[in-house]
Amino acid sequence: MEWTDNVRLLERLSDAGFLSRDEAEFLKQAYVGFRAQVHRAALQEQEARIPAAAAAETRARVQAIWRKLMES
């Protein structure tokens, strides 16, 4: 494996045809957004949690992409 960071791995999965460009970009944005939230919470010495409803749409799309990859 050439890269070990998540963003580049998503790009490579897209290059290899496992993910569409749109799926890879969505997953990248979801990951980067999640990491930013965790980082902000850590800087403020707060728990890195958000209400489930706040991430419901993103979670549903991530799960759909995962199911497509793993169950096909």
JSON list of C-alpha atoms in Angstrom, two decimals, residues 11-46:
[
{"chain": "A", "resi": 11, "resn": "GLU", "atom": "CA", "xyz": [-8.76, 8.67, -3.43]},
{"chain": "A", "resi": 12, "resn": "ARG", "atom": "CA", "xyz": [-7.04, 5.38, -4.30]},
{"chain": "A", "resi": 13, "resn": "LEU", "atom": "CA", "xyz": [-10.28, 3.43, -3.80]},
{"chain": "A", "resi": 14, "resn": "SER", "atom": "CA", "xyz": [-11.90, 5.79, -6.27]},
{"chain": "A", "resi": 15, "resn": "ASP", "atom": "CA", "xyz": [-9.00, 5.46, -8.73]},
{"chain": "A", "resi": 16, "resn": "ALA", "atom": "CA", "xyz": [-9.35, 1.67, -8.53]},
{"chain": "A", "resi": 17, "resn": "GLY", "atom": "CA", "xyz": [-13.10, 1.83, -9.21]},
{"chain": "A", "resi": 18, "resn": "PHE", "atom": "CA", "xyz": [-14.32, 0.69, -5.81]},
{"chain": "A", "resi": 19, "resn": "LEU", "atom": "CA", "xyz": [-15.88, 4.10, -5.10]},
{"chain": "A", "resi": 20, "resn": "SER", "atom": "CA", "xyz": [-17.28, 6.70, -7.45]},
{"chain": "A", "resi": 21, "resn": "ARG", "atom": "CA", "xyz": [-15.65, 10.11, -7.37]},
{"chain": "A", "resi": 22, "resn": "ASP", "atom": "CA", "xyz": [-18.78, 11.49, -5.67]},
{"chain": "A", "resi": 23, "resn": "GLU", "atom": "CA", "xyz": [-18.71, 8.76, -3.01]},
{"chain": "A", "resi": 24, "resn": "ALA", "atom": "CA", "xyz": [-15.03, 9.29, -2.32]},
{"chain": "A", "resi": 25, "resn": "GLU", "atom": "CA", "xyz": [-15.50, 13.05, -2.05]},
{"chain": "A", "resi": 26, "resn": "PHE", "atom": "CA", "xyz": [-18.49, 12.64, 0.27]},
{"chain": "A", "resi": 27, "resn": "LEU", "atom": "CA", "xyz": [-16.57, 10.22, 2.52]},
{"chain": "A", "resi": 28, "resn": "LYS", "atom": "CA", "xyz": [-13.59, 12.55, 2.54]},
{"chain": "A", "resi": 29, "resn": "GLN", "atom": "CA", "xyz": [-15.73, 15.51, 3.59]},
{"chain": "A", "resi": 30, "resn": "ALA", "atom": "CA", "xyz": [-17.51, 13.42, 6.24]},
{"chain": "A", "resi": 31, "resn": "TYR", "atom": "CA", "xyz": [-14.16, 12.25, 7.65]},
{"chain": "A", "resi": 32, "resn": "VAL", "atom": "CA", "xyz": [-12.54, 15.70, 7.59]},
{"chain": "A", "resi": 33, "resn": "GLY", "atom": "CA", "xyz": [-15.64, 17.22, 9.21]},
{"chain": "A", "resi": 34, "resn": "PHE", "atom": "CA", "xyz": [-15.67, 14.58, 11.94]},
{"chain": "A", "resi": 35, "resn": "ARG", "atom": "CA", "xyz": [-11.95, 15.08, 12.62]},
{"chain": "A", "resi": 36, "resn": "ALA", "atom": "CA", "xyz": [-12.45, 18.85, 12.84]},
{"chain": "A", "resi": 37, "resn": "GLN", "atom": "CA", "xyz": [-15.26, 18.41, 15.38]},
{"chain": "A", "resi": 38, "resn": "VAL", "atom": "CA", "xyz": [-13.15, 16.06, 17.49]},
{"chain": "A", "resi": 39, "resn": "HIS", "atom": "CA", "xyz": [-10.19, 18.44, 17.33]},
{"chain": "A", "resi": 40, "resn": "ARG", "atom": "CA", "xyz": [-12.30, 21.45, 18.36]},
{"chain": "A", "resi": 41, "resn": "ALA", "atom": "CA", "xyz": [-13.76, 19.51, 21.28]},
{"chain": "A", "resi": 42, "resn": "ALA", "atom": "CA", "xyz": [-10.29, 18.42, 22.41]},
{"chain": "A", "resi": 43, "resn": "LEU", "atom": "CA", "xyz": [-9.00, 21.98, 22.31]},
{"chain": "A", "resi": 44, "resn": "GLN", "atom": "CA", "xyz": [-11.93, 23.07, 24.46]},
{"chain": "A", "resi": 45, "resn": "GLU", "atom": "CA", "xyz": [-11.44, 20.08, 26.77]},
{"chain": "A", "resi": 46, "resn": "GLN", "atom": "CA", "xyz": [-14.94, 18.86, 25.95]}
]
